[in-house]
Coordinates of C-alpha atoms and ligand atoms in Angstrom, one line a residue:
X1 CA -0.3 0.4 0.3
X2 CA 1.2 3.5 -0.6
X3 CA 2.6 5.4 2.0
X4 CA -0.5 9.1 1.3
X5 CA 2.9 11.3 1.5
X6 CA 4.3 9.2 -1.3
X7 CA 1.0 10.6 -3.4
X8 CA 2.1 14.3 -3.9
X9 CA 5.6 13.7 -4.2
X10 CA 5.0 11.4 -7.1
X11 CA 2.7 14.6 -9.1
X12 CA 5.5 17.0 -8.1
X13 CA 8.1 14.6 -9.8
X14 CA 5.9 15.1 -12.5
X15 CA 6.1 19.2 -12.5
X16 CA 9.3 19.1 -12.0
X17 CA 10.6 19.6 -15.3
X18 CA 9.1 23.3 -15.5
X19 CA 10.5 24.8 -12.7
X20 CA 14.0 26.2 -13.9
X21 CA 17.4 25.7 -12.8
X22 CA 19.0 28.6 -11.4
X23 CA 22.4 29.6 -10.4
X24 CA 22.9 30.7 -6.6
X25 CA 25.7 32.7 -6.4
X26 CA 27.8 34.2 -3.2
X27 CA 30.6 36.1 -3.1
X28 CA 33.2 34.3 0.2
X29 CA 34.7 37.2 2.0
X30 CA 37.3 35.4 3.5
X31 CA 39.0 37.3 6.6
X32 CA 39.4 38.2 10.1
X33 CA 36.7 38.9 12.1
X34 CA 36.5 40.3 15.4
X35 CA 34.3 39.4 18.3
X36 CA 33.3 39.0 22.3
X37 CA 33.0 35.6 23.7
X38 CA 33.3 34.2 26.7
X39 CA 35.2 36.2 28.3
X40 CA 37.2 37.7 25.6
X41 CA 36.4 40.9 24.6
X42 CA 38.1 41.5 21.0
X43 CA 38.9 37.9 19.5
X44 CA 40.1 37.4 16.2
X45 CA 39.0 34.8 14.2
X46 CA 38.8 33.6 10.5
X47 CA 35.3 34.2 9.4
X48 CA 33.2 34.2 6.0
X49 CA 31.5 37.3 5.6
X50 CA 32.1 39.1 8.8
X51 CA 29.7 35.9 10.0
X52 CA 29.5 33.3 12.6
X53 CA 28.2 30.9 11.4
X54 CA 28.9 31.8 7.7
X55 CA 26.0 32.4 4.9
X56 CA 23.4 30.1 4.3
X57 CA 23.8 28.9 1.0
X58 CA 20.1 28.3 -0.1
X59 CA 19.1 26.2 -3.3
X60 CA 16.5 23.7 -4.9
X61 CA 17.6 20.6 -6.3
X62 CA 19.2 20.7 -10.3
X63 CA 20.6 24.6 -9.2
X64 CA 24.1 25.3 -10.2
X65 CA 26.0 27.0 -7.4
X66 CA 28.2 29.7 -7.7
X67 CA 30.7 30.5 -4.7
X68 CA 33.4 33.3 -5.5
X69 CA 35.9 32.4 -2.2
X70 CA 38.1 35.6 -1.9
X71 CA 41.2 35.0 0.6
X72 CA 41.6 38.4 2.6
X73 CA 42.6 36.2 5.7
X74 CA 46.1 35.7 6.6
X75 CA 46.0 32.0 6.3
X76 CA 46.3 29.3 3.2
X77 CA 42.3 28.4 2.5
X78 CA 39.8 26.2 0.8
X79 CA 36.7 25.3 1.0
X80 CA 34.3 22.4 0.7
X81 CA 31.0 21.5 -0.1
X82 CA 30.5 18.6 2.8
X83 CA 28.4 15.9 0.8
X84 CA 28.0 17.7 -2.4
X85 CA 28.5 14.6 -5.4
X86 CA 30.5 16.8 -7.5
X87 CA 29.5 14.4 -10.3
X88 CA 31.5 16.3 -13.5
X89 CA 33.5 18.8 -10.9
X90 CA 36.0 16.9 -9.0
X91 CA 37.5 20.2 -9.3
X92 CA 35.7 21.9 -6.9
X93 CA 35.7 19.8 -3.7
X94 CA 38.1 21.3 -1.8
X95 CA 40.0 19.4 0.2
X96 CA 43.3 20.7 0.0
X97 CA 45.8 19.1 -1.7
X98 CA 43.1 16.0 -2.4
X99 CA 41.7 18.2 -4.7
X100 CA 43.6 21.7 -5.4
X101 CA 46.2 23.5 -3.5
X102 CA 45.1 26.2 -1.5
X103 CA 44.0 29.4 -1.9
X104 CA 46.8 31.7 -0.6
X105 CA 46.1 35.1 1.8
X106 CA 45.4 37.8 -1.4
X107 CA 44.1 35.4 -4.1
X108 CA 40.5 34.3 -5.4
X109 CA 39.2 30.6 -6.6
X110 CA 35.8 30.0 -7.9
X111 CA 33.6 26.6 -6.8
X112 CA 31.3 25.8 -9.3
X113 CA 28.9 23.1 -9.0
X114 CA 25.2 21.3 -9.3
X115 CA 23.2 20.2 -6.7
X116 CA 21.4 17.1 -8.5
X117 CA 19.3 14.4 -7.3
X118 CA 20.4 15.7 -3.6
X119 CA 17.8 17.2 -1.3
X120 CA 17.8 18.3 2.5
X121 CA 20.4 19.7 4.9
X122 CA 24.0 19.8 3.7
X123 CA 27.0 22.1 4.8
X124 CA 30.2 24.0 3.7
X125 CA 33.8 24.6 5.7
X126 CA 37.1 25.2 5.6
X127 CA 39.4 22.1 4.6
X128 CA 42.5 23.1 5.8
X129 CA 44.0 22.8 9.3
X130 CA 41.6 23.3 12.1
X131 CA 40.7 26.2 9.9
X132 CA 36.9 24.9 10.1
X133 CA 36.1 25.7 13.4
X134 CA 34.7 28.8 12.3
X135 CA 34.6 28.7 8.6
X136 CA 31.3 27.2 8.2
X137 CA 28.2 27.6 7.2
X138 CA 24.7 25.4 6.3
X139 CA 23.8 24.4 2.4
X140 CA 20.1 23.3 2.3
X141 CA 18.7 22.1 -0.9
X142 CA 14.8 22.2 -1.2
X143 CA 12.9 19.7 -3.6
X144 CA 12.9 21.2 -7.4
X145 CA 9.1 22.8 -7.2
X146 CA 10.0 24.4 -4.0
X147 CA 9.1 23.4 0.5
X148 CA 5.3 21.7 -1.0
X149 CA 7.5 18.6 -2.3
X150 CA 9.1 17.1 1.2
X151 CA 8.0 13.9 1.5
X152 CA 6.9 14.0 4.9
X153 CA 4.2 13.0 6.8
X154 CA 3.1 16.6 7.8
X155 CA 5.1 19.7 6.0
X156 CA 6.4 22.4 7.8
X157 CA 5.3 25.6 8.7
X158 CA 9.1 27.4 9.0
X159 CA 12.2 26.1 8.9
X160 CA 14.8 26.5 11.1
X161 CA 18.9 25.8 10.5
X162 CA 20.7 24.9 13.6
X163 CA 24.3 23.9 13.3
X164 CA 26.3 23.0 16.7
X165 CA 29.3 24.0 17.1
X166 CA 33.0 23.9 18.9
X167 CA 34.4 27.4 20.6
X168 CA 37.8 27.5 21.4
X169 CA 39.7 30.1 23.5
X170 CA 42.9 29.9 21.4
X171 CA 44.0 30.3 18.0
X172 CA 43.2 27.3 16.0
X173 CA 45.4 27.8 13.7
X174 CA 48.0 27.6 16.1
X175 CA 46.8 24.6 17.8
X176 CA 47.3 22.5 15.1
X177 CA 50.4 23.5 14.7
X178 CA 51.6 22.9 18.0
X179 CA 49.2 19.1 17.8
X180 CA 51.8 18.8 14.6
X181 CA 55.0 19.7 16.0
X182 CA 54.6 18.2 19.6
X183 CA 53.2 15.0 18.6
X184 CA 50.4 15.5 21.1
X185 CA 46.4 15.6 20.2
X186 CA 45.8 19.3 20.6
X187 CA 43.3 20.5 23.7
X188 CA 39.8 20.2 24.0
X189 CA 37.2 23.0 22.8
X190 CA 36.5 26.1 25.8
X191 CA 32.5 25.7 24.7
X192 CA 30.1 23.9 22.8
X193 CA 28.1 26.4 20.6
X194 CA 24.2 26.4 18.3
X195 CA 24.8 28.9 15.6
X196 CA 27.7 29.8 16.8
X197 CA 26.6 31.0 20.2
X198 CA 27.8 28.9 23.3
X199 CA 24.5 29.9 25.5
X200 CA 23.7 30.2 28.9
X201 CA 25.6 28.1 31.0
X202 CA 29.8 29.1 30.6
X203 CA 31.6 32.4 31.9
X204 CA 30.9 35.6 31.2
X205 CA 27.1 34.6 29.4
X206 CA 25.7 37.6 28.3
X207 CA 22.7 38.6 26.3
X208 CA 24.6 38.2 22.9
X209 CA 25.7 34.8 23.8
X210 CA 22.9 33.0 23.4
X211 CA 20.9 32.0 19.9
X212 CA 17.3 32.7 20.1
X213 CA 14.8 31.8 17.8
X214 CA 10.5 32.3 18.0
X215 CA 7.5 30.0 17.5
X216 CA 3.9 30.2 17.5
X217 CA 2.2 27.6 19.5
X218 CA 1.0 24.0 17.8
X219 CA 3.8 25.3 14.6
X220 CA 5.5 22.8 12.5
X221 CA 8.7 23.7 12.2
X222 CA 11.6 21.5 10.5
X223 CA 15.0 21.6 12.6
X224 CA 18.2 21.4 10.2
X225 CA 20.6 20.1 12.7
X226 CA 24.0 20.1 11.6
X227 CA 27.5 19.2 13.4
X228 CA 30.2 21.5 12.4
X229 CA 32.1 20.5 16.1
X230 CA 36.0 19.8 14.8
X231 CA 35.6 16.8 17.4
X232 CA 32.8 16.0 19.9
X233 CA 29.8 13.9 19.0
X234 CA 26.3 15.6 20.4
X235 CA 23.2 14.7 22.4
X236 CA 20.9 17.6 20.9
X237 CA 17.3 17.9 22.8
X238 CA 14.4 20.5 23.5
X239 CA 12.9 20.4 26.7
X240 CA 9.2 19.5 26.7
X241 CA 9.3 18.5 22.9
X242 CA 10.3 15.8 20.5
X243 CA 11.2 14.8 17.6
X244 CA 10.5 12.7 13.7
X245 CA 13.1 12.5 11.7
X246 CA 12.4 12.4 8.5
X247 CA 16.0 12.9 7.1
X248 CA 20.0 12.1 7.6
X249 CA 23.0 13.8 5.1
X250 CA 20.8 14.7 2.4
X251 CA 18.8 11.7 2.3
X252 CA 15.4 11.0 3.3
X253 CA 14.6 9.1 6.3
X254 CA 11.8 6.6 7.2
X255 CA 9.7 9.0 9.7
X256 CA 11.6 8.0 13.5
X257 CA 10.2 9.7 16.3
X258 CA 12.7 10.2 19.6
X259 CA 13.3 12.5 22.0
X260 CA 16.6 13.3 21.5
X261 CA 19.0 13.4 18.2
X262 CA 22.7 12.1 18.2
X263 CA 24.7 13.8 15.8
X264 CA 28.4 13.3 14.3
X265 CA 30.7 15.9 13.4
X266 CA 29.9 16.2 9.7
X267 CA 26.4 14.5 9.5
X268 CA 23.2 16.4 9.6
X269 CA 19.9 15.2 11.0
X270 CA 16.2 17.1 9.9
X271 CA 13.7 16.4 12.2
X272 CA 10.5 17.8 12.4
X273 CA 9.3 19.5 15.3
X274 CA 5.4 20.2 16.8
X275 CA 5.7 23.4 19.4
X276 CA 3.1 21.9 21.5
X277 CA 4.1 22.9 24.3
X278 CA 3.0 25.1 26.6
X279 CA 3.5 28.9 26.0
X280 CA 6.9 29.7 26.8
X281 CA 10.3 29.3 26.7
X282 CA 12.4 26.2 26.7
X283 CA 16.2 25.5 26.3
X284 CA 17.5 24.2 23.3
X285 CA 20.5 21.9 24.0
X286 CA 24.4 20.1 22.7
X287 CA 25.7 17.5 24.9
X288 CA 29.0 15.9 24.0
X289 CA 29.2 12.1 23.5
X290 CA 32.4 10.8 24.6
X291 CA 32.9 7.8 23.0
X292 CA 36.0 6.6 24.1
X293 CA 37.2 4.3 25.9
X294 CA 39.4 3.9 28.2
X295 CA 38.1 7.9 28.6
X296 CA 41.3 10.6 28.1
X297 CA 40.8 14.3 29.4
X298 CA 40.5 15.6 26.1
X299 CA 36.5 16.8 26.6
X300 CA 34.7 19.4 27.8
X301 CA 31.8 17.8 30.4
X302 CA 29.4 21.5 29.2
X303 CA 25.9 22.0 27.6
X304 CA 26.0 24.8 24.7
X305 CA 22.2 25.8 24.4
X306 CA 19.9 28.1 22.7
X307 CA 16.5 29.5 23.9
X308 CA 13.1 28.1 21.7
X309 CA 10.7 31.1 22.5
X310 CA 7.4 31.1 22.5
X311 CA 4.7 33.8 21.1
X312 CA 3.5 35.1 24.2
X313 CA 5.9 34.1 26.6
X314 CA 7.3 36.5 29.3
X315 CA 10.4 37.5 28.0
X316 CA 12.1 37.3 31.3
X317 CA 10.8 33.7 32.5
X318 CA 13.7 31.1 33.1
X319 CA 13.8 28.7 30.3
X320 CA 13.0 24.8 30.9
X321 CA 16.3 23.0 30.8
X322 CA 16.3 19.6 29.1
X323 CA 17.8 16.7 31.1
X324 CA 20.5 15.4 29.1
X325 CA 22.1 12.0 28.2
X326 CA 25.0 11.3 30.2
X327 CA 28.2 12.0 28.0
X328 CA 29.2 8.3 28.1
X329 CA 25.4 6.7 26.6
X330 CA 26.9 5.2 24.0
X331 CA 23.1 2.9 24.0
X332 CA 21.4 6.0 23.0
X333 CA 23.9 6.8 20.6
X334 CA 23.3 3.5 19.1
X335 CA 19.9 3.3 19.0
X336 CA 18.8 6.4 17.3
X337 CA 22.0 5.6 14.6
X338 CA 21.5 2.2 14.2
X339 CA 17.3 2.9 14.0
X340 CA 17.1 5.1 10.7
X341 CA 16.3 3.9 7.5
X342 CA 16.0 5.0 3.9
X343 CA 12.4 6.5 3.2
X344 CA 12.1 4.8 -0.4
X345 CA 11.5 7.0 -3.8
X346 CA 10.8 6.7 -6.8
X347 CA 13.9 8.9 -8.6
X348 CA 16.1 8.1 -5.9
X349 CA 19.3 5.4 -6.2
X350 CA 18.5 1.9 -4.2
X351 CA 21.5 0.1 -2.8
X352 CA 23.7 -2.4 -4.8
X353 CA 22.9 -5.5 -4.6
X354 CA 26.2 -6.6 -6.7
X355 CA 29.8 -5.7 -5.3
X356 CA 32.8 -5.8 -7.3
X357 CA 35.3 -5.4 -4.6
X358 CA 35.2 -6.1 -0.7
X359 CA 37.2 -4.4 1.9
X360 CA 38.4 -4.7 5.7
X361 CA 39.5 -2.1 7.2
X362 CA 41.2 -1.3 10.5
X363 CA 40.8 2.0 11.9
X364 CA 42.2 4.1 15.4
X365 CA 44.7 5.5 16.7
X366 CA 48.7 4.0 17.2
X367 CA 51.6 5.7 16.7
X368 CA 54.3 6.2 14.4
X369 CA 58.4 7.8 14.4
X370 CA 58.0 11.4 14.4
X371 CA 58.9 13.5 11.6
X372 CA 62.1 15.1 11.6
X373 CA 60.8 18.7 11.6
X374 CA 58.5 18.0 14.3
X375 CA 60.5 19.0 18.0
X376 CA 62.4 17.0 20.1
X377 CA 62.4 14.5 17.4
X378 CA 65.2 11.8 17.8
X379 CA 65.6 8.3 16.2
X380 CA 63.4 6.3 19.4
X381 CA 60.5 9.0 19.3
X382 CA 57.4 7.9 19.0
X383 CA 54.3 10.1 18.3
X384 CA 50.3 9.5 18.3
X385 CA 50.0 8.8 14.9
X386 CA 46.5 7.2 13.6
X387 CA 45.4 5.0 10.8
X388 CA 43.4 2.8 8.7
X389 CA 44.7 -0.3 7.7
X390 CA 47.8 0.6 9.5
X391 CA 48.3 3.2 6.7
X392 CA 48.5 6.8 8.2
X393 CA 47.6 9.5 5.6
X394 CA 50.3 12.2 4.8
X395 CA 48.8 15.2 2.8
X396 CA 51.0 15.9 -0.6
X397 CA 53.5 18.6 -1.0
X398 CA 54.3 20.0 -4.4
X399 CA 50.4 19.6 -6.0
X400 CA 47.4 17.9 -5.6
X401 CA 46.4 14.0 -5.8
X402 CA 43.5 15.3 -8.3
X403 CA 46.3 16.9 -10.6
X404 CA 48.5 14.4 -10.2
X405 CA 45.6 12.0 -11.3
X406 CA 44.6 14.0 -14.0
X407 CA 48.0 14.2 -15.5
X408 CA 48.6 10.6 -14.7
X409 CA 51.9 11.2 -13.1
X410 CA 51.1 10.0 -9.3
X411 CA 55.5 9.2 -8.9
X412 CA 55.8 11.5 -5.7
X413 CA 52.2 12.5 -5.0
X414 CA 50.4 8.9 -3.8
X415 CA 50.7 5.7 -4.5
X416 CA 48.0 3.1 -5.2
X417 CA 48.3 0.6 -2.9
X418 CA 46.2 0.9 0.1
X419 CA 45.6 -2.2 1.6
X420 CA 42.2 -4.0 1.6
X421 CA 43.2 -5.8 4.6
X422 CA 44.9 -5.6 7.9
X423 CA 48.9 -6.4 7.9
X424 CA 47.7 -8.7 10.5
X425 CA 44.3 -10.6 11.9
X426 CA 44.4 -9.8 15.7
X427 CA 41.9 -9.5 18.1
X428 CA 40.7 -5.8 17.2
X429 CA 38.8 -4.7 20.0
X430 CA 39.1 -6.5 23.4
X431 CA 40.6 -4.6 26.1
X432 CA 44.1 -6.5 25.9
X433 CA 45.0 -6.1 22.8
X434 CA 46.5 -3.0 23.0
X435 CA 49.6 -4.4 21.2
X436 CA 52.4 -2.2 21.0
X437 CA 53.4 -4.6 17.4
X438 CA 50.1 -3.3 15.9
X439 CA 50.0 0.1 16.6
X440 CA 53.0 1.0 15.2
X441 CA 52.1 2.7 11.6
X442 CA 54.0 4.4 9.0
X443 CA 53.2 7.5 7.0
X444 CA 51.9 7.3 3.3
X445 CA 49.9 8.6 0.9
X446 CA 48.5 5.5 -0.3
X447 CA 45.0 5.3 -2.9
X448 CA 42.7 2.8 -3.6
X449 CA 41.9 2.7 -7.4
X450 CA 38.6 1.8 -8.7
X451 CA 37.1 1.3 -12.2
X452 CA 33.6 3.8 -12.8
X453 CA 30.9 2.3 -11.9
X454 CA 32.6 -0.5 -9.9
X455 CA 30.7 -1.1 -6.3
X456 CA 32.4 -1.3 -2.9
X457 CA 31.6 -2.8 -0.3
X458 CA 33.9 -1.9 2.8
X459 CA 33.8 -3.5 6.8
X460 CA 35.3 -0.6 8.9
X461 CA 36.3 -2.0 12.1
X462 CA 37.7 0.0 15.0
X463 CA 40.7 -1.0 17.2
X464 CA 41.0 -0.9 20.9
X465 CA 44.3 0.3 20.1
X466 CA 45.4 3.0 22.0
X467 CA 41.7 3.2 22.9
X468 CA 38.8 2.7 21.3
X469 CA 36.2 5.4 20.1
X470 CA 33.2 5.8 17.7
X471 CA 35.1 7.7 14.8
X472 CA 32.4 9.4 12.6
X473 CA 33.9 8.2 9.1
X474 CA 33.6 10.8 5.9
X475 CA 33.6 10.1 2.2
X476 CA 33.6 12.6 0.1
X477 CA 31.9 12.3 -3.7
X478 CA 29.6 9.9 -3.0
X479 CA 26.8 8.4 -0.3
X480 CA 26.7 5.3 0.9
X481 CA 24.5 2.5 2.4
X482 CA 24.7 1.3 5.9
X483 CA 24.0 -2.2 5.8
X484 CA 24.8 -3.3 9.1
X485 CA 27.2 -2.1 12.5
X486 CA 27.4 -3.5 15.6
X487 CA 29.9 -4.3 18.5
X488 CA 33.3 -6.3 19.2
X489 CA 34.5 -7.5 16.1
X490 CA 33.1 -8.1 12.7
X491 CA 31.7 -11.6 12.3
X492 CA 31.0 -12.1 8.4
X493 CA 28.9 -15.2 8.9
X494 CA 26.6 -13.4 11.6
X495 CA 26.2 -10.0 10.3
X496 CA 25.5 -11.1 7.1
X497 CA 21.8 -12.1 8.0
X498 CA 21.3 -8.6 10.3
X499 CA 22.5 -6.8 6.6
X500 CA 19.9 -4.4 5.3
X501 CA 19.0 -4.6 1.4
X502 CA 16.1 -3.1 1.4
X503 CA 15.9 0.1 2.9
X504 CA 18.9 0.6 4.4
X505 CA 19.9 4.5 5.4
X506 CA 22.1 6.3 3.3
X507 CA 24.6 8.7 4.3
X508 CA 28.0 10.1 3.7
X509 CA 29.2 10.4 7.4
X510 CA 28.8 7.3 9.7
X511 CA 29.8 7.0 13.5
X512 CA 31.2 3.5 13.3
X513 CA 30.0 2.8 17.1
X514 CA 32.7 2.7 19.4
X515 CA 35.0 -0.8 19.9
X516 CA 32.8 -1.8 16.8
X517 CA 32.2 -2.3 13.3
X518 CA 30.1 -0.6 10.4
X519 CA 29.0 -1.9 6.9
X520 CA 28.5 -0.1 3.9
X521 CA 28.2 -0.1 0.4
X522 CA 28.9 2.8 -2.5
X523 CA 29.0 2.9 -6.3
X524 CA 32.2 4.5 -8.1
X525 CA 29.8 6.4 -10.5
X526 CA 31.9 9.8 -10.2
X527 CA 35.6 9.9 -11.8
X528 CA 38.1 11.7 -9.7
X529 CA 40.1 11.8 -6.2
X530 CA 37.6 11.4 -3.7
X531 CA 38.7 11.8 0.2
X532 CA 37.6 9.2 2.9
X533 CA 38.4 10.5 6.9
X534 CA 37.7 10.6 10.2
X535 CA 35.7 14.1 10.9
X536 CA 37.5 14.6 13.9
X537 CA 39.7 17.4 12.8
X538 CA 42.4 15.8 15.5
X539 CA 41.8 12.3 13.9
X540 CA 42.5 13.1 10.4
X541 CA 45.5 15.3 11.0
X542 CA 47.5 12.7 12.6
X543 CA 46.8 10.6 9.8
X544 CA 43.0 8.9 9.6
X545 CA 42.0 8.9 6.1
X546 CA 43.1 7.4 2.9
X547 CA 41.8 8.3 -0.6
X548 CA 39.6 6.5 -3.6
X549 CA 40.7 6.8 -6.3
X550 CA 38.1 6.8 -8.9
X551 CA 38.8 5.9 -13.2
X552 CA 37.0 8.0 -16.3
X553 CA 33.8 6.6 -17.5
X554 CA 33.7 5.9 -21.0
X555 CA 32.7 9.3 -22.1
X556 CA 33.7 12.8 -21.4
X557 CA 30.2 13.1 -19.3
X558 CA 31.4 10.3 -17.0
X559 CA 36.1 11.8 -17.3
X560 CA 37.0 14.0 -14.8
X561 CA 37.1 17.5 -17.0
X562 CA 40.2 19.8 -17.7
X563 CA 40.7 22.0 -14.5
X564 CA 39.4 25.7 -14.5
X565 CA 41.8 28.1 -15.2
X566 CA 42.0 29.8 -12.4
X567 CA 42.5 26.4 -9.8
X568 CA 45.0 27.6 -7.1
X569 CA 48.8 26.3 -8.3
X570 CA 50.9 24.9 -5.0
Ligands
LIG1 CU1 33.2 17.6 6.4 CU2 36.5 16.3 3.8 O1 35.0 16.9 5.0

């Protein structure tokens, strides 16, 4: 039986050809912004157009987006359109040294791409150093024919974008340099923020440091929630309200009822919320989920807040605070992450049922020899390092990987030997398995090459080397389907029975369960160089990444095009 909300959607698809694709054009001036936050009065941060968060890009499915990046900042810069497939425009993806050299201070670059076949909430951020801490914003894609075409059980009357972030009192560029030079992870954030503001529970919080939005009683609101934090998965609640999740990572989900949203860095969640509580004021709250075992000291156990204000409430009424899950609540995180399924709709892709290649990839922390330019480096010093299958990823320095791929001159830039399995099979997740030999990784720039249109199935297996942790693994250039996930060591014989091959959730970022595994599938229908990495910047920096090199297909449309004339050179 057709679900009733599918019918209007089908009609809308017929009408879609009438609505013209538009060009959505922005100029992003990246530069210094002086702001007051926590107890600092004139902190200089790097920001787009003097705003934190930066501007929201609003487009409709099929539109072309053009963003002129003008770099007035003192830092090298690139921008990434997180979750946009970039089909036919791999030069616009943005990760520094993967698809482009950085835009130098004083220089410009224009990003041009389309948002075909994608609807929902995505976002954009700097993809160099830790600069995305303050250089980020929302990218909202409505259906071609507008908000009436949402395939939701009930239509929202308004929308609100909620971007969760982290705030550092220190300069994040310097933090990243220090983390690299000392080989130690960077310190944790000083506050969690909602739409750039920390809220009422921090020192020096004042009227200006809390984000507020208003609703009418009984209004239906679509919350577009984005986790832009560098290193922290979040629990998200609104006091006395609950949600119907209808999308994640710009893919529609079967409506899922919950009073808590769990969202890892890089992920987005679209949730309907009815303003059905008494006229009043309510806290919107984001608190950390610390998945590391054993736990490090690397987390601020505070809560970032905004205020939801009903029209007609007294402005001085103290808001109600929701009870938040404990910061160690893996059960709540897993329940949320594993209960989402896709909403099957005509015109959207479904999970591929045959597979060309399988990979089994360990992800986690380890150690490596220090690099010659690091402090106190001598032969016997090891530093923290993270890896996939014990290959700890480093970015090339002289030319981007996509340029080397396009010219077919990988020598000295990358090698095509990323392994499909870990070097040794061991007990990945037991506490006793933190073994010194397996901790050791080597630095390299390895890719896994795929032919155009091949299907990859990948098991991501977390390890207990140093600590187990829920790593948010992000893939550029594609969505993948999440077939199954669980705790402990992956066992194919039992896991395969749990594969969802009917309506698995589609994502661009998966929070692999702590000390556990996830199975994903994607079709390599997009030629280019596509970064896969942990969306904790602290881990990506230490090497938790690799690149898929997808070869050209048979036609010009399925091949990497010539680079744009203004592509920055190193
Ligand atoms: Cu949002 Cu490579 O990242």
